[in-house]
Amino acid sequence: MLSKKMLKMLNDQVNLEFYSSNIYLQMSSWCDSKGLPGGAKFLRHHAEEEMMHMSKIFDYINDSDGMAIVGEIKSPKSEFQSVKAMFIEIYDHECYVTKKINEIAGVAFEEKDFFTFNFLQWYIAEQHEEEALFKGILDKFEIIGDAKNGLFFIDQELSKMATAEASAESGVE
Ligand code: OFO
């Protein structure tokens, strides 16, 4: 049974994961409009991952005798100064998501709600991966630069990364 406080925090996280998905979906559209198919594919895939993150919490709430609530979700931003600036925003957003997950895990621990604490371990590991993933992309911008040629190369890399992630998820090498 979830405490009132925990139910609220988990429902807020459902909302945040939905919002994250919309952020990446919108960014994928922006990439498409700028002639960056690799970035569009990578971010579209990431938007789907965020929906999976949302669904797992949604189901966990309902399986824990709570009721998942779909709240109001604000529109994501649709214009960016540059691809690099967009990826800096993504990295900052993921650090914010990590902070929220850590806060929920902290409350679960304080409340001795070890079902939820255990459930959140997957998100803690996932956030570690996501921060590393986006930090790695920012490192590429530092090395390659985001002038035209560099951008072309980074776009190709993003396309390969999206294909590799999709293959890993489907168990295909
Ligand atoms: Fe990108 O993060 Fe969800 O949890």
Short mmCIF file of N, CA and C and ligand atoms in Angstrom, two decimals:
data_model
loop_
_atom_site.label_atom_id
_atom_site.label_comp_id
_atom_site.label_asym_id
_atom_site.label_seq_id
_atom_site.Cartn_x
_atom_site.Cartn_y
_atom_site.Cartn_z
N MET A 1 0.86 -1.20 0.00
CA MET A 1 0.00 0.00 0.00
C MET A 1 0.89 1.25 0.00
N LEU A 2 0.58 2.16 -0.91
CA LEU A 2 1.40 3.37 -1.02
C LEU A 2 0.89 4.45 -0.07
N SER A 3 1.80 5.18 0.55
CA SER A 3 1.36 6.31 1.38
C SER A 3 0.81 7.39 0.43
N LYS A 4 0.09 8.33 1.01
CA LYS A 4 -0.46 9.42 0.21
C LYS A 4 0.67 10.21 -0.46
N LYS A 5 1.72 10.44 0.34
CA LYS A 5 2.86 11.21 -0.17
C LYS A 5 3.54 10.47 -1.33
N MET A 6 3.71 9.14 -1.14
CA MET A 6 4.37 8.36 -2.18
C MET A 6 3.51 8.31 -3.45
N LEU A 7 2.20 8.14 -3.28
CA LEU A 7 1.29 8.10 -4.44
C LEU A 7 1.42 9.40 -5.25
N LYS A 8 1.46 10.51 -4.53
CA LYS A 8 1.57 11.82 -5.20
C LYS A 8 2.91 11.91 -5.95
N MET A 9 3.98 11.48 -5.30
CA MET A 9 5.31 11.57 -5.95
C MET A 9 5.37 10.68 -7.18
N LEU A 10 4.79 9.49 -7.09
CA LEU A 10 4.82 8.58 -8.25
C LEU A 10 3.96 9.13 -9.39
N ASN A 11 2.81 9.70 -9.04
CA ASN A 11 1.97 10.28 -10.09
C ASN A 11 2.65 11.49 -10.74
N ASP A 12 3.36 12.26 -9.92
CA ASP A 12 4.12 13.38 -10.50
C ASP A 12 5.18 12.85 -11.47
N GLN A 13 5.73 11.69 -11.13
CA GLN A 13 6.77 11.12 -12.00
C GLN A 13 6.16 10.59 -13.30
N VAL A 14 4.93 10.05 -13.22
CA VAL A 14 4.21 9.63 -14.44
C VAL A 14 4.14 10.84 -15.38
N ASN A 15 3.77 11.96 -14.79
CA ASN A 15 3.63 13.19 -15.57
C ASN A 15 4.97 13.64 -16.16
N LEU A 16 6.02 13.54 -15.35
CA LEU A 16 7.34 13.97 -15.82
C LEU A 16 7.85 13.07 -16.96
N GLU A 17 7.57 11.77 -16.87
CA GLU A 17 8.02 10.86 -17.94
C GLU A 17 7.24 11.14 -19.24
N PHE A 18 5.94 11.43 -19.10
CA PHE A 18 5.13 11.83 -20.26
C PHE A 18 5.73 13.08 -20.90
N TYR A 19 6.02 14.05 -20.03
CA TYR A 19 6.58 15.32 -20.51
C TYR A 19 7.92 15.08 -21.20
N SER A 20 8.75 14.22 -20.61
CA SER A 20 10.06 13.90 -21.21
C SER A 20 9.84 13.33 -22.61
N SER A 21 8.85 12.44 -22.72
CA SER A 21 8.56 11.84 -24.02
C SER A 21 8.16 12.91 -25.03
N ASN A 22 7.33 13.84 -24.60
CA ASN A 22 6.89 14.91 -25.50
C ASN A 22 8.04 15.84 -25.88
N ILE A 23 8.93 16.08 -24.93
CA ILE A 23 10.11 16.92 -25.22
C ILE A 23 10.90 16.28 -26.36
N TYR A 24 11.17 14.98 -26.25
CA TYR A 24 12.01 14.32 -27.26
C TYR A 24 11.27 14.13 -28.59
N LEU A 25 9.96 13.93 -28.50
CA LEU A 25 9.17 13.82 -29.73
C LEU A 25 9.23 15.15 -30.50
N GLN A 26 9.06 16.24 -29.76
CA GLN A 26 9.11 17.57 -30.39
C GLN A 26 10.51 17.86 -30.95
N MET A 27 11.52 17.48 -30.19
CA MET A 27 12.90 17.69 -30.66
C MET A 27 13.17 16.88 -31.92
N SER A 28 12.59 15.69 -32.00
CA SER A 28 12.81 14.85 -33.19
C SER A 28 12.20 15.54 -34.41
N SER A 29 11.07 16.19 -34.20
CA SER A 29 10.42 16.90 -35.29
C SER A 29 11.29 18.10 -35.73
N TRP A 30 11.85 18.78 -34.74
CA TRP A 30 12.73 19.92 -35.05
C TRP A 30 13.94 19.44 -35.87
N CYS A 31 14.54 18.31 -35.46
CA CYS A 31 15.69 17.77 -36.20
C CYS A 31 15.29 17.45 -37.64
N ASP A 32 14.13 16.84 -37.78
CA ASP A 32 13.63 16.50 -39.12
C ASP A 32 13.53 17.76 -39.98
N SER A 33 13.00 18.81 -39.38
CA SER A 33 12.80 20.06 -40.14
C SER A 33 14.13 20.73 -40.50
N LYS A 34 15.20 20.36 -39.80
CA LYS A 34 16.53 20.93 -40.07
C LYS A 34 17.38 20.01 -40.95
N GLY A 35 16.77 18.96 -41.49
CA GLY A 35 17.51 18.05 -42.36
C GLY A 35 18.49 17.17 -41.60
N LEU A 36 18.09 16.75 -40.39
CA LEU A 36 18.95 15.88 -39.56
C LEU A 36 18.21 14.58 -39.25
N PRO A 37 18.15 13.65 -40.22
CA PRO A 37 17.36 12.43 -40.02
C PRO A 37 17.88 11.53 -38.90
N GLY A 38 19.21 11.55 -38.68
CA GLY A 38 19.77 10.72 -37.60
C GLY A 38 19.31 11.20 -36.24
N GLY A 39 19.38 12.51 -36.03
CA GLY A 39 18.93 13.09 -34.77
C GLY A 39 17.43 12.84 -34.57
N ALA A 40 16.67 12.97 -35.66
CA ALA A 40 15.22 12.75 -35.58
C ALA A 40 14.92 11.31 -35.17
N LYS A 41 15.63 10.37 -35.78
CA LYS A 41 15.40 8.95 -35.47
C LYS A 41 15.79 8.64 -34.02
N PHE A 42 16.94 9.16 -33.60
CA PHE A 42 17.44 8.92 -32.25
C PHE A 42 16.45 9.46 -31.21
N LEU A 43 15.98 10.68 -31.42
CA LEU A 43 15.10 11.31 -30.43
C LEU A 43 13.70 10.70 -30.45
N ARG A 44 13.27 10.25 -31.62
CA ARG A 44 11.96 9.58 -31.70
C ARG A 44 12.00 8.28 -30.89
N HIS A 45 13.12 7.59 -31.05
CA HIS A 45 13.29 6.36 -30.29
C HIS A 45 13.33 6.66 -28.79
N HIS A 46 13.98 7.75 -28.45
CA HIS A 46 14.07 8.12 -27.04
C HIS A 46 12.71 8.52 -26.47
N ALA A 47 11.90 9.14 -27.31
CA ALA A 47 10.54 9.51 -26.87
C ALA A 47 9.75 8.24 -26.52
N GLU A 48 9.95 7.19 -27.33
CA GLU A 48 9.25 5.93 -27.06
C GLU A 48 9.75 5.29 -25.76
N GLU A 49 11.04 5.42 -25.52
CA GLU A 49 11.60 4.88 -24.26
C GLU A 49 10.97 5.57 -23.05
N GLU A 50 10.78 6.87 -23.17
CA GLU A 50 10.19 7.61 -22.05
C GLU A 50 8.75 7.17 -21.81
N MET A 51 8.04 6.82 -22.88
CA MET A 51 6.67 6.32 -22.70
C MET A 51 6.70 4.98 -21.96
N MET A 52 7.73 4.19 -22.23
CA MET A 52 7.88 2.92 -21.51
C MET A 52 8.17 3.21 -20.03
N HIS A 53 9.01 4.22 -19.76
CA HIS A 53 9.28 4.59 -18.36
C HIS A 53 7.97 5.01 -17.67
N MET A 54 7.18 5.78 -18.40
CA MET A 54 5.91 6.24 -17.85
C MET A 54 5.00 5.04 -17.53
N SER A 55 4.90 4.11 -18.50
CA SER A 55 4.00 2.95 -18.33
C SER A 55 4.38 2.09 -17.14
N LYS A 56 5.68 1.92 -16.93
CA LYS A 56 6.11 1.07 -15.81
C LYS A 56 5.65 1.66 -14.47
N ILE A 57 5.73 2.98 -14.33
CA ILE A 57 5.29 3.60 -13.06
C ILE A 57 3.76 3.56 -12.97
N PHE A 58 3.13 3.81 -14.10
CA PHE A 58 1.65 3.77 -14.17
C PHE A 58 1.15 2.41 -13.67
N ASP A 59 1.76 1.34 -14.20
CA ASP A 59 1.35 -0.02 -13.81
C ASP A 59 1.70 -0.31 -12.35
N TYR A 60 2.87 0.18 -11.93
CA TYR A 60 3.28 -0.09 -10.54
C TYR A 60 2.27 0.54 -9.57
N ILE A 61 1.84 1.76 -9.86
CA ILE A 61 0.86 2.42 -8.98
C ILE A 61 -0.42 1.58 -8.93
N ASN A 62 -0.91 1.19 -10.11
CA ASN A 62 -2.18 0.44 -10.13
C ASN A 62 -2.04 -0.94 -9.50
N ASP A 63 -0.87 -1.54 -9.61
CA ASP A 63 -0.64 -2.85 -8.98
C ASP A 63 -0.42 -2.73 -7.47
N SER A 64 -0.27 -1.49 -6.99
CA SER A 64 0.00 -1.29 -5.56
C SER A 64 -1.23 -0.71 -4.87
N ASP A 65 -2.38 -0.96 -5.44
CA ASP A 65 -3.64 -0.52 -4.85
C ASP A 65 -3.81 1.01 -4.86
N GLY A 66 -3.08 1.67 -5.76
CA GLY A 66 -3.25 3.11 -5.91
C GLY A 66 -3.96 3.38 -7.23
N MET A 67 -4.14 4.61 -7.58
CA MET A 67 -4.71 4.92 -8.89
C MET A 67 -3.78 5.90 -9.60
N ALA A 68 -3.28 5.44 -10.76
CA ALA A 68 -2.44 6.32 -11.56
C ALA A 68 -3.31 7.42 -12.16
N ILE A 69 -2.80 8.62 -12.13
CA ILE A 69 -3.54 9.78 -12.66
C ILE A 69 -2.74 10.41 -13.79
N VAL A 70 -3.41 10.60 -14.90
CA VAL A 70 -2.76 11.33 -16.01
C VAL A 70 -3.09 12.81 -15.81
N GLY A 71 -2.07 13.57 -15.46
CA GLY A 71 -2.28 14.99 -15.18
C GLY A 71 -2.10 15.85 -16.42
N GLU A 72 -2.13 17.13 -16.19
CA GLU A 72 -1.95 18.07 -17.30
C GLU A 72 -0.47 18.11 -17.68
N ILE A 73 -0.20 18.11 -18.96
CA ILE A 73 1.20 18.12 -19.42
C ILE A 73 1.43 19.35 -20.29
N LYS A 74 2.38 20.19 -19.87
CA LYS A 74 2.60 21.42 -20.65
C LYS A 74 3.27 21.11 -21.99
N SER A 75 3.11 22.00 -22.93
CA SER A 75 3.72 21.79 -24.26
C SER A 75 5.22 21.96 -24.17
N PRO A 76 5.95 21.09 -24.86
CA PRO A 76 7.41 21.26 -24.86
C PRO A 76 7.81 22.39 -25.79
N LYS A 77 9.01 22.88 -25.62
CA LYS A 77 9.52 23.95 -26.48
C LYS A 77 9.82 23.38 -27.88
N SER A 78 9.65 24.20 -28.91
CA SER A 78 9.79 23.67 -30.27
C SER A 78 10.87 24.36 -31.10
N GLU A 79 11.58 25.31 -30.49
CA GLU A 79 12.66 25.98 -31.23
C GLU A 79 13.94 25.93 -30.41
N PHE A 80 15.05 25.73 -31.10
CA PHE A 80 16.35 25.63 -30.42
C PHE A 80 17.38 26.43 -31.20
N GLN A 81 18.33 26.98 -30.46
CA GLN A 81 19.37 27.81 -31.11
C GLN A 81 20.26 26.99 -32.01
N SER A 82 20.57 25.76 -31.56
CA SER A 82 21.46 24.88 -32.32
C SER A 82 21.25 23.46 -31.83
N VAL A 83 21.81 22.50 -32.57
CA VAL A 83 21.68 21.10 -32.15
C VAL A 83 22.43 20.90 -30.83
N LYS A 84 23.59 21.52 -30.73
CA LYS A 84 24.37 21.39 -29.49
C LYS A 84 23.58 21.96 -28.30
N ALA A 85 22.98 23.13 -28.49
CA ALA A 85 22.19 23.74 -27.40
C ALA A 85 21.04 22.82 -27.01
N MET A 86 20.46 22.15 -28.01
CA MET A 86 19.36 21.22 -27.73
C MET A 86 19.85 20.05 -26.87
N PHE A 87 21.03 19.50 -27.20
CA PHE A 87 21.54 18.37 -26.42
C PHE A 87 21.98 18.81 -25.01
N ILE A 88 22.40 20.07 -24.85
CA ILE A 88 22.71 20.56 -23.50
C ILE A 88 21.41 20.57 -22.68
N GLU A 89 20.32 21.00 -23.32
CA GLU A 89 19.02 21.01 -22.62
C GLU A 89 18.61 19.60 -22.24
N ILE A 90 18.86 18.65 -23.13
CA ILE A 90 18.49 17.25 -22.83
C ILE A 90 19.28 16.76 -21.62
N TYR A 91 20.57 17.04 -21.63
CA TYR A 91 21.41 16.57 -20.52
C TYR A 91 20.91 17.18 -19.20
N ASP A 92 20.63 18.48 -19.21
CA ASP A 92 20.13 19.14 -18.00
C ASP A 92 18.79 18.54 -17.56
N HIS A 93 17.94 18.24 -18.55
CA HIS A 93 16.64 17.66 -18.22
C HIS A 93 16.82 16.28 -17.57
N GLU A 94 17.72 15.48 -18.12
CA GLU A 94 17.95 14.15 -17.54
C GLU A 94 18.51 14.24 -16.12
N CYS A 95 19.37 15.25 -15.87
CA CYS A 95 19.89 15.44 -14.50
C CYS A 95 18.74 15.80 -13.55
N TYR A 96 17.77 16.57 -14.06
CA TYR A 96 16.59 16.91 -13.25
C TYR A 96 15.77 15.65 -12.96
N VAL A 97 15.60 14.80 -13.98
CA VAL A 97 14.84 13.55 -13.78
C VAL A 97 15.55 12.69 -12.72
N THR A 98 16.87 12.63 -12.80
CA THR A 98 17.63 11.85 -11.80
C THR A 98 17.35 12.38 -10.40
N LYS A 99 17.34 13.72 -10.27
CA LYS A 99 17.09 14.34 -8.96
C LYS A 99 15.71 13.90 -8.43
N LYS A 100 14.71 13.90 -9.31
CA LYS A 100 13.35 13.53 -8.89
C LYS A 100 13.29 12.05 -8.49
N ILE A 101 13.94 11.19 -9.28
CA ILE A 101 13.95 9.76 -8.95
C ILE A 101 14.65 9.55 -7.59
N ASN A 102 15.76 10.25 -7.38
CA ASN A 102 16.47 10.12 -6.11
C ASN A 102 15.60 10.60 -4.94
N GLU A 103 14.84 11.66 -5.17
CA GLU A 103 13.96 12.15 -4.09
C GLU A 103 12.91 11.08 -3.73
N ILE A 104 12.34 10.46 -4.76
CA ILE A 104 11.31 9.43 -4.48
C ILE A 104 11.96 8.25 -3.73
N ALA A 105 13.13 7.84 -4.21
CA ALA A 105 13.82 6.71 -3.56
C ALA A 105 14.14 7.07 -2.10
N GLY A 106 14.53 8.33 -1.86
CA GLY A 106 14.83 8.77 -0.49
C GLY A 106 13.60 8.67 0.40
N VAL A 107 12.44 9.09 -0.11
CA VAL A 107 11.21 9.02 0.69
C VAL A 107 10.80 7.56 0.90
N ALA A 108 10.95 6.74 -0.14
CA ALA A 108 10.60 5.31 -0.01
C ALA A 108 11.45 4.69 1.11
N PHE A 109 12.70 5.07 1.16
CA PHE A 109 13.60 4.52 2.19
C PHE A 109 13.18 5.00 3.57
N GLU A 110 12.91 6.30 3.68
CA GLU A 110 12.47 6.87 4.98
C GLU A 110 11.20 6.20 5.48
N GLU A 111 10.27 5.94 4.52
CA GLU A 111 8.98 5.36 4.91
C GLU A 111 9.07 3.84 5.08
N LYS A 112 10.26 3.28 4.85
CA LYS A 112 10.44 1.82 4.86
C LYS A 112 9.48 1.15 3.87
N ASP A 113 9.24 1.84 2.75
CA ASP A 113 8.43 1.27 1.67
C ASP A 113 9.42 0.57 0.72
N PHE A 114 9.80 -0.63 1.11
CA PHE A 114 10.86 -1.31 0.35
C PHE A 114 10.37 -1.89 -0.98
N PHE A 115 9.06 -2.08 -1.14
CA PHE A 115 8.55 -2.48 -2.47
C PHE A 115 8.88 -1.36 -3.47
N THR A 116 8.53 -0.13 -3.07
CA THR A 116 8.78 1.00 -3.98
C THR A 116 10.27 1.26 -4.12
N PHE A 117 10.98 1.14 -3.00
CA PHE A 117 12.43 1.36 -3.05
C PHE A 117 13.06 0.37 -4.05
N ASN A 118 12.63 -0.87 -3.97
CA ASN A 118 13.15 -1.91 -4.88
C ASN A 118 12.74 -1.61 -6.33
N PHE A 119 11.49 -1.23 -6.52
CA PHE A 119 10.99 -0.89 -7.86
C PHE A 119 11.83 0.23 -8.50
N LEU A 120 12.22 1.20 -7.66
CA LEU A 120 12.95 2.37 -8.18
C LEU A 120 14.40 2.08 -8.56
N GLN A 121 14.91 0.93 -8.14
CA GLN A 121 16.31 0.62 -8.46
C GLN A 121 16.53 0.60 -9.98
N TRP A 122 15.52 0.12 -10.70
CA TRP A 122 15.62 0.08 -12.17
C TRP A 122 15.79 1.51 -12.72
N TYR A 123 15.04 2.45 -12.16
CA TYR A 123 15.11 3.85 -12.64
C TYR A 123 16.45 4.49 -12.28
N ILE A 124 16.97 4.11 -11.10
CA ILE A 124 18.25 4.68 -10.67
C ILE A 124 19.34 4.24 -11.66
N ALA A 125 19.33 2.95 -12.00
CA ALA A 125 20.32 2.44 -12.97
C ALA A 125 20.11 3.07 -14.34
N GLU A 126 18.85 3.21 -14.74
CA GLU A 126 18.51 3.78 -16.04
C GLU A 126 18.99 5.23 -16.13
N GLN A 127 18.79 5.99 -15.05
CA GLN A 127 19.22 7.40 -15.08
C GLN A 127 20.74 7.51 -15.18
N HIS A 128 21.42 6.57 -14.55
CA HIS A 128 22.88 6.58 -14.65
C HIS A 128 23.28 6.39 -16.11
N GLU A 129 22.60 5.44 -16.77
CA GLU A 129 22.86 5.18 -18.20
C GLU A 129 22.53 6.39 -19.06
N GLU A 130 21.37 7.01 -18.77
CA GLU A 130 20.92 8.13 -19.61
C GLU A 130 21.86 9.33 -19.47
N GLU A 131 22.27 9.62 -18.24
CA GLU A 131 23.21 10.74 -18.07
C GLU A 131 24.50 10.46 -18.83
N ALA A 132 24.98 9.21 -18.75
CA ALA A 132 26.23 8.85 -19.45
C ALA A 132 26.04 8.95 -20.96
N LEU A 133 24.88 8.51 -21.45
CA LEU A 133 24.59 8.55 -22.89
C LEU A 133 24.64 9.99 -23.41
N PHE A 134 23.93 10.90 -22.72
CA PHE A 134 23.85 12.27 -23.23
C PHE A 134 25.15 13.05 -22.98
N LYS A 135 25.86 12.69 -21.91
CA LYS A 135 27.16 13.33 -21.68
C LYS A 135 28.11 12.90 -22.81
N GLY A 136 27.99 11.63 -23.22
CA GLY A 136 28.83 11.11 -24.31
C GLY A 136 28.56 11.86 -25.61
N ILE A 137 27.29 12.18 -25.87
CA ILE A 137 26.95 12.93 -27.09
C ILE A 137 27.53 14.35 -27.00
N LEU A 138 27.42 14.97 -25.83
CA LEU A 138 27.99 16.32 -25.67
C LEU A 138 29.51 16.28 -25.86
N ASP A 139 30.14 15.23 -25.40
CA ASP A 139 31.59 15.09 -25.59
C ASP A 139 31.92 15.05 -27.09
N LYS A 140 31.05 14.39 -27.87
CA LYS A 140 31.28 14.32 -29.32
C LYS A 140 31.26 15.73 -29.93
N PHE A 141 30.34 16.56 -29.45
CA PHE A 141 30.28 17.94 -29.96
C PHE A 141 31.57 18.68 -29.64
N GLU A 142 32.14 18.40 -28.46
CA GLU A 142 33.39 19.07 -28.08
C GLU A 142 34.52 18.65 -29.01
N ILE A 143 34.54 17.35 -29.33
CA ILE A 143 35.65 16.82 -30.15
C ILE A 143 35.47 17.21 -31.62
N ILE A 144 34.24 16.99 -32.12
CA ILE A 144 34.01 17.15 -33.57
C ILE A 144 33.59 18.58 -33.95
N GLY A 145 32.94 19.26 -33.01
CA GLY A 145 32.44 20.61 -33.31
C GLY A 145 31.06 20.53 -33.96
N ASP A 146 30.33 21.63 -33.93
CA ASP A 146 28.98 21.58 -34.51
C ASP A 146 28.86 22.47 -35.76
N ALA A 147 29.99 22.66 -36.45
CA ALA A 147 29.92 23.32 -37.76
C ALA A 147 29.38 22.27 -38.75
N LYS A 148 29.14 22.67 -39.99
CA LYS A 148 28.41 21.80 -40.94
C LYS A 148 28.93 20.36 -41.05
N ASN A 149 30.25 20.18 -41.29
CA ASN A 149 30.79 18.84 -41.44
C ASN A 149 30.64 18.02 -40.16
N GLY A 150 30.92 18.66 -39.04
CA GLY A 150 30.81 18.00 -37.74
C GLY A 150 29.39 17.54 -37.50
N LEU A 151 28.45 18.40 -37.85
CA LEU A 151 27.04 18.10 -37.64
C LEU A 151 26.61 16.90 -38.48
N PHE A 152 27.10 16.85 -39.70
CA PHE A 152 26.78 15.73 -40.59
C PHE A 152 27.26 14.42 -39.96
N PHE A 153 28.46 14.45 -39.41
CA PHE A 153 29.03 13.26 -38.80
C PHE A 153 28.24 12.87 -37.54
N ILE A 154 27.93 13.86 -36.71
CA ILE A 154 27.18 13.57 -35.47
C ILE A 154 25.80 13.01 -35.82
N ASP A 155 25.19 13.53 -36.86
CA ASP A 155 23.86 13.03 -37.27
C ASP A 155 23.94 11.54 -37.66
N GLN A 156 25.01 11.20 -38.36
CA GLN A 156 25.19 9.79 -38.74
C GLN A 156 25.39 8.92 -37.50
N GLU A 157 26.16 9.44 -36.55
CA GLU A 157 26.41 8.71 -35.29
C GLU A 157 25.09 8.48 -34.54
N LEU A 158 24.26 9.51 -34.51
CA LEU A 158 22.98 9.40 -33.79
C LEU A 158 22.09 8.35 -34.44
N SER A 159 22.14 8.28 -35.76
CA SER A 159 21.35 7.27 -36.47
C SER A 159 21.83 5.87 -36.09
N LYS A 160 23.15 5.70 -36.05
CA LYS A 160 23.71 4.39 -35.68
C LYS A 160 23.33 4.04 -34.24
N MET A 161 23.39 5.04 -33.36
CA MET A 161 23.05 4.79 -31.95
C MET A 161 21.60 4.37 -31.81
N ALA A 162 20.71 5.00 -32.59
CA ALA A 162 19.28 4.64 -32.52
C ALA A 162 19.08 3.21 -33.00
N THR A 163 19.77 2.83 -34.07
CA THR A 163 19.63 1.47 -34.59
C THR A 163 20.17 0.46 -33.58
N ALA A 164 21.32 0.79 -32.95
CA ALA A 164 21.92 -0.12 -31.97
C ALA A 164 21.00 -0.28 -30.76
N GLU A 165 20.40 0.82 -30.30
CA GLU A 165 19.50 0.74 -29.14
C GLU A 165 18.29 -0.12 -29.47
N ALA A 166 17.73 0.10 -30.67
CA ALA A 166 16.53 -0.66 -31.06
C ALA A 166 16.87 -2.15 -31.18
N SER A 167 18.07 -2.47 -31.71
CA SER A 167 18.45 -3.87 -31.86
C SER A 167 18.66 -4.51 -30.49
N ALA A 168 19.31 -3.75 -29.57
CA ALA A 168 19.56 -4.30 -28.23
C ALA A 168 18.22 -4.60 -27.54
N GLU A 169 17.24 -3.71 -27.73
CA GLU A 169 15.94 -3.92 -27.07
C GLU A 169 15.19 -5.13 -27.63
N SER A 170 15.39 -5.38 -28.96
CA SER A 170 14.66 -6.50 -29.55
C SER A 170 15.48 -7.79 -29.46
N GLY A 171 16.69 -7.69 -28.87
CA GLY A 171 17.53 -8.88 -28.70
C GLY A 171 18.24 -9.30 -29.97
N VAL A 172 18.21 -8.43 -31.01
CA VAL A 172 18.88 -8.73 -32.27
C VAL A 172 20.24 -8.05 -32.26
N GLU A 173 21.27 -8.77 -32.66
CA GLU A 173 22.63 -8.17 -32.68
C GLU A 173 22.83 -7.36 -33.94
FE1 OFO B 1 15.10 9.89 -19.75
O1 OFO B 1 14.30 9.37 -18.18
FE2 OFO B 1 12.80 8.54 -18.05
O2 OFO B 1 13.08 7.97 -16.38
#
